[in-house]
Short mmCIF file of C-alpha atoms in Angstrom, two decimals:
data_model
loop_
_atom_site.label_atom_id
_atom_site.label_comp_id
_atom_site.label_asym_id
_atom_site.label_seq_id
_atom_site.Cartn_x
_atom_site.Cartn_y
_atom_site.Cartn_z
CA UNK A 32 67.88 -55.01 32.72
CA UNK A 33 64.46 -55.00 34.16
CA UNK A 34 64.02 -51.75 35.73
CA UNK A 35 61.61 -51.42 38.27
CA UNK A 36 59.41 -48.41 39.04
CA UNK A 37 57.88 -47.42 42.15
CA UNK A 38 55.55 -45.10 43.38
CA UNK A 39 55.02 -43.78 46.86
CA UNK A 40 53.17 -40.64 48.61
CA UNK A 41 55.27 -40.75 52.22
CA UNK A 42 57.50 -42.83 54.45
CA UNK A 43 58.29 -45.56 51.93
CA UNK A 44 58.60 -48.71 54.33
CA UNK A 45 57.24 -51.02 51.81
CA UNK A 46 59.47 -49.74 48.71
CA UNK A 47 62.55 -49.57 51.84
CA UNK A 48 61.68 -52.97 51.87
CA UNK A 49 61.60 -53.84 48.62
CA UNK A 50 64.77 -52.11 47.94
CA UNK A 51 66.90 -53.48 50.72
CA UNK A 52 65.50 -57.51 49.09
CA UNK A 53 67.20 -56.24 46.00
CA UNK A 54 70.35 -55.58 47.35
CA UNK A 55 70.59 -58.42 49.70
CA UNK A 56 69.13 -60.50 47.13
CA UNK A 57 71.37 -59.55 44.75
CA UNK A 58 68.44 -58.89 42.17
CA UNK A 59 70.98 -57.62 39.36
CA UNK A 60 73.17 -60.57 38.96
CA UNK A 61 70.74 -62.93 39.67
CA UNK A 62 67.30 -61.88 38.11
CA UNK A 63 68.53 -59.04 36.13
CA UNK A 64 66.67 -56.51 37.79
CA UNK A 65 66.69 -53.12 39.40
CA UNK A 66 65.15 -50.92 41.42
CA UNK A 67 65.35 -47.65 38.65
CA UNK A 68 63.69 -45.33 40.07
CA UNK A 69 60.92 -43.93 43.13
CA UNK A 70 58.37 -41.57 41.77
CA UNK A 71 55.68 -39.44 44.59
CA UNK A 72 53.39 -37.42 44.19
CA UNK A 73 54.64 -35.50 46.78
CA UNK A 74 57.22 -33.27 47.59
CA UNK A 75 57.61 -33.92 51.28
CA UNK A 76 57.62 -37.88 50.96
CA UNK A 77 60.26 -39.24 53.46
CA UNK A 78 60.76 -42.57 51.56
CA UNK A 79 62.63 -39.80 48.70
CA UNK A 80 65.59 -39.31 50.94
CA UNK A 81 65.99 -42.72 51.27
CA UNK A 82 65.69 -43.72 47.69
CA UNK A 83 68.16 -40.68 47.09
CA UNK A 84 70.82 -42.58 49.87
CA UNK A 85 71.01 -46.12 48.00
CA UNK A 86 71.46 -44.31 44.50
CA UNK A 87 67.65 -44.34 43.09
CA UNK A 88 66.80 -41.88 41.00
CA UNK A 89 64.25 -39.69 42.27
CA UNK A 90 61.44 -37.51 40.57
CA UNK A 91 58.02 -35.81 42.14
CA UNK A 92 54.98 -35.14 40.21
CA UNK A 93 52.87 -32.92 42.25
CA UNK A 94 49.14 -33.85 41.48
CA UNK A 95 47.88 -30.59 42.86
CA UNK A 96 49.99 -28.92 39.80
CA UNK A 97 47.16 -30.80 36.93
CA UNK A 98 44.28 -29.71 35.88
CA UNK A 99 42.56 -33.27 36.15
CA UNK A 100 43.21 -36.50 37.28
CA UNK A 101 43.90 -37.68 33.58
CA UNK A 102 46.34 -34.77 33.08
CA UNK A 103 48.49 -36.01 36.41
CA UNK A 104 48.53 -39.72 35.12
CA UNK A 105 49.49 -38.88 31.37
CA UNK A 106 52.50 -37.07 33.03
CA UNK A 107 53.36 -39.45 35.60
CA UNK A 108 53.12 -42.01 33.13
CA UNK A 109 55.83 -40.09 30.76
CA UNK A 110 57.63 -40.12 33.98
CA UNK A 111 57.80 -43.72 34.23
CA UNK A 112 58.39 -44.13 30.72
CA UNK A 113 61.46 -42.93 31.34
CA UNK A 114 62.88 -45.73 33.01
CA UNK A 115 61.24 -48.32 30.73
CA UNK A 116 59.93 -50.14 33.71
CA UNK A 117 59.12 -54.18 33.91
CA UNK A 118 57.36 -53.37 36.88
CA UNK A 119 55.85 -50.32 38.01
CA UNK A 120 54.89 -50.95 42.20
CA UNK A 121 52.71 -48.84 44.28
CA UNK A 122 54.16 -48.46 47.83
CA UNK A 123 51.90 -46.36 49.57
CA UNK A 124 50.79 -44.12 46.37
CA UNK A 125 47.75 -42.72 47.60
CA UNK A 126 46.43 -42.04 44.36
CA UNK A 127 43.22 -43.54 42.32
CA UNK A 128 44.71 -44.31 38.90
CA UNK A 129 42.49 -44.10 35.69
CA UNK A 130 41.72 -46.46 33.64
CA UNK A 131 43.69 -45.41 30.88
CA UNK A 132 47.28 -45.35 33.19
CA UNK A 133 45.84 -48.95 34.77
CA UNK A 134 45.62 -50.35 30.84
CA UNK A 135 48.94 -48.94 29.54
CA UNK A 136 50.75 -51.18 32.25
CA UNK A 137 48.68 -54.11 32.35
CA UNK A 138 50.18 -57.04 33.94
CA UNK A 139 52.97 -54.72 35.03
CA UNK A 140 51.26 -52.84 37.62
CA UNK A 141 51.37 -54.10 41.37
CA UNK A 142 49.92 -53.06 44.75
CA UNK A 143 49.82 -53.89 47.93
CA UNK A 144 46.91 -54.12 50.37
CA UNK A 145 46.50 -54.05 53.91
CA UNK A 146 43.62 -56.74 54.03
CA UNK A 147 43.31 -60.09 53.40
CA UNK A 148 41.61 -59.00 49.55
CA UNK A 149 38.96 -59.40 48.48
CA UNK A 150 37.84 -58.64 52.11
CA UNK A 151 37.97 -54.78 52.82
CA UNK A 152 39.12 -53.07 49.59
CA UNK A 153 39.37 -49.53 50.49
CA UNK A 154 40.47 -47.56 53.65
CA UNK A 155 40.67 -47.79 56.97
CA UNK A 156 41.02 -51.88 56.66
CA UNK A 157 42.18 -52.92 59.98
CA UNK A 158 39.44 -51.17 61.98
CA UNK A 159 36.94 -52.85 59.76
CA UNK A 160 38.16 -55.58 60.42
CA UNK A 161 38.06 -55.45 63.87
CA UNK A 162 34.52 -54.20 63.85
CA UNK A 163 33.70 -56.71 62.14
CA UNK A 164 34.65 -59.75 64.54
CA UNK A 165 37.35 -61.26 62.25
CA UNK A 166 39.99 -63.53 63.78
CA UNK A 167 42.40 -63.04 61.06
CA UNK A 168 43.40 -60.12 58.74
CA UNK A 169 46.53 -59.64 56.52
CA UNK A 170 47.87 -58.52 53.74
CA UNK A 171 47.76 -58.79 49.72
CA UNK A 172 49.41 -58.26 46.82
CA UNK A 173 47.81 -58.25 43.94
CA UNK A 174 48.00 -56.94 39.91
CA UNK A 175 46.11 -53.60 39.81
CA UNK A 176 43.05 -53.24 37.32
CA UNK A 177 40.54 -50.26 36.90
CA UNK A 178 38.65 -51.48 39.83
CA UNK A 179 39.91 -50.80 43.64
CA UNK A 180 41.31 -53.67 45.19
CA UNK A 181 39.89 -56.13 43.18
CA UNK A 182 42.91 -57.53 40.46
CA UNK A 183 43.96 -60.91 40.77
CA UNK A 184 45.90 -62.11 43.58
CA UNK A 185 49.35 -62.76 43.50
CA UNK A 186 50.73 -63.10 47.44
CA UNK A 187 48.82 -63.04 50.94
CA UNK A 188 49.86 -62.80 54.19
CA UNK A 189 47.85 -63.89 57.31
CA UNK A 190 48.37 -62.46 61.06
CA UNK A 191 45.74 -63.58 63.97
CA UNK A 192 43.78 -61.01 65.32
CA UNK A 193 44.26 -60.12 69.09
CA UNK A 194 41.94 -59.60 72.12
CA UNK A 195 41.78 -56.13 72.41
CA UNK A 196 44.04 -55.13 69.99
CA UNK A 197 43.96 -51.61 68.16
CA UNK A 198 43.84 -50.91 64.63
CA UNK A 199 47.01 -49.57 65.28
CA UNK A 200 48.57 -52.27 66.67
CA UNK A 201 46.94 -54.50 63.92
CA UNK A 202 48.11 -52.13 61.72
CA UNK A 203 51.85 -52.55 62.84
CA UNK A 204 51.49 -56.03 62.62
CA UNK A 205 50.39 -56.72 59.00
CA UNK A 206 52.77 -53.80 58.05
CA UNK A 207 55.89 -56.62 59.17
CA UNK A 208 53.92 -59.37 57.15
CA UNK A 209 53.60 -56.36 54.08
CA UNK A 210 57.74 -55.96 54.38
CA UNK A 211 58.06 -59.86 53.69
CA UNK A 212 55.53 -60.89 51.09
CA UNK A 213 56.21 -57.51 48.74
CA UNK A 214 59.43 -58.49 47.70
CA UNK A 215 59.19 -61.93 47.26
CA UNK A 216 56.11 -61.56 45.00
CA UNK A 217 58.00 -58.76 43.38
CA UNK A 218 61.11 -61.70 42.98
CA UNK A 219 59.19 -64.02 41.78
CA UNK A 220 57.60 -62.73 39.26
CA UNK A 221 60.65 -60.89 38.18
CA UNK A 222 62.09 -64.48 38.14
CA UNK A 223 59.14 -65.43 35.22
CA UNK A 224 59.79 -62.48 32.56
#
């Protein structure tokens, strides 16, 4: 079985997502594949219960509870061991991950970005982007390396940019576009291994 891992800090919506394409989808008969388990950093994460209420295990690693950054991700990464993951996915993890945790799962390690990459790495994306005259912005998933936002590119999304539009509203927008493209990258390459 090819377990998959992911790792979220609040509401979830993108591993929701991924998790309801895996049961409509039928990943276990038909790629041999599983969503395992849903790991956070934090106690309080909403996307938890929901995990918890389609049969996911659940664990929290509190990052406030290690003494360094390398400490957290040597745990969490004992964590995911656990579940001997094919993929491990970052849904909203709001975490910087060493080097050292970004090497162990090479070419197993995904992420998803609210910008059309390599435009905008970093935070607050959609304002940016507005700022910075753009008709279009979107969405990306791509492998993780040691470097923000910068590993190759494995899915993009595009949405137009509206007259007068918020960063929230953008925001809301490429969120729908996020829900689509995550699992079906996630699928696909599931489909390869």
């Amino acid at each position: 079985m090819k377990n998959i891992v992911i790792l979220i800090s609040g509401t979830g919506s993108n591993m929701a997502a991924i998790v309801h394409a895996a049961e409509q989808q039928d990943w276990e008969r038909r790629l041999g594949a599983r969503v395992a388990a849903v790991v956070s950093n934090r106690a309080d994460a909403k996307g938890l219960a929901f995990a918890r209420e389609h049969g996911i295990a659940t664990e929290v690693l509190d990052h406030k509870a290690c003494a360094s950054r390398e400490a957290f991700d040597a745990q969490l990464a004992q964590v995911i061991d656990r579940h001997a993951p094919a993929l491990v996915v970052l849904a909203g993890f709001m975490r910087i991950l060493t080097p050292g945790f970004v090497a162990r799962y090479a070419g197993r390690l995904l992420n998803i970005h609210p910008s059309l990459l390599p435009a905008f790495p970093g935070l607050h994306t959609h304002q940016r982007a507005i700022e910075a005259g753009c008709q279009f912005a979107g969405c990306t998933v791509h492998q993780v390396t040691a470097e923000l936002d910068v590993g190759p590119i494995v899915a993009q999304a595009v949405v137009p940019v509206l007259a007068g539009e918020t960063a929230e509203q953008l925001a809301a927008r490429v969120l729908t576009q996020e829900h689509l493209i995550y699992p079906r990258a996630i699928g696909q390459l599931l489909s390869k291994q």
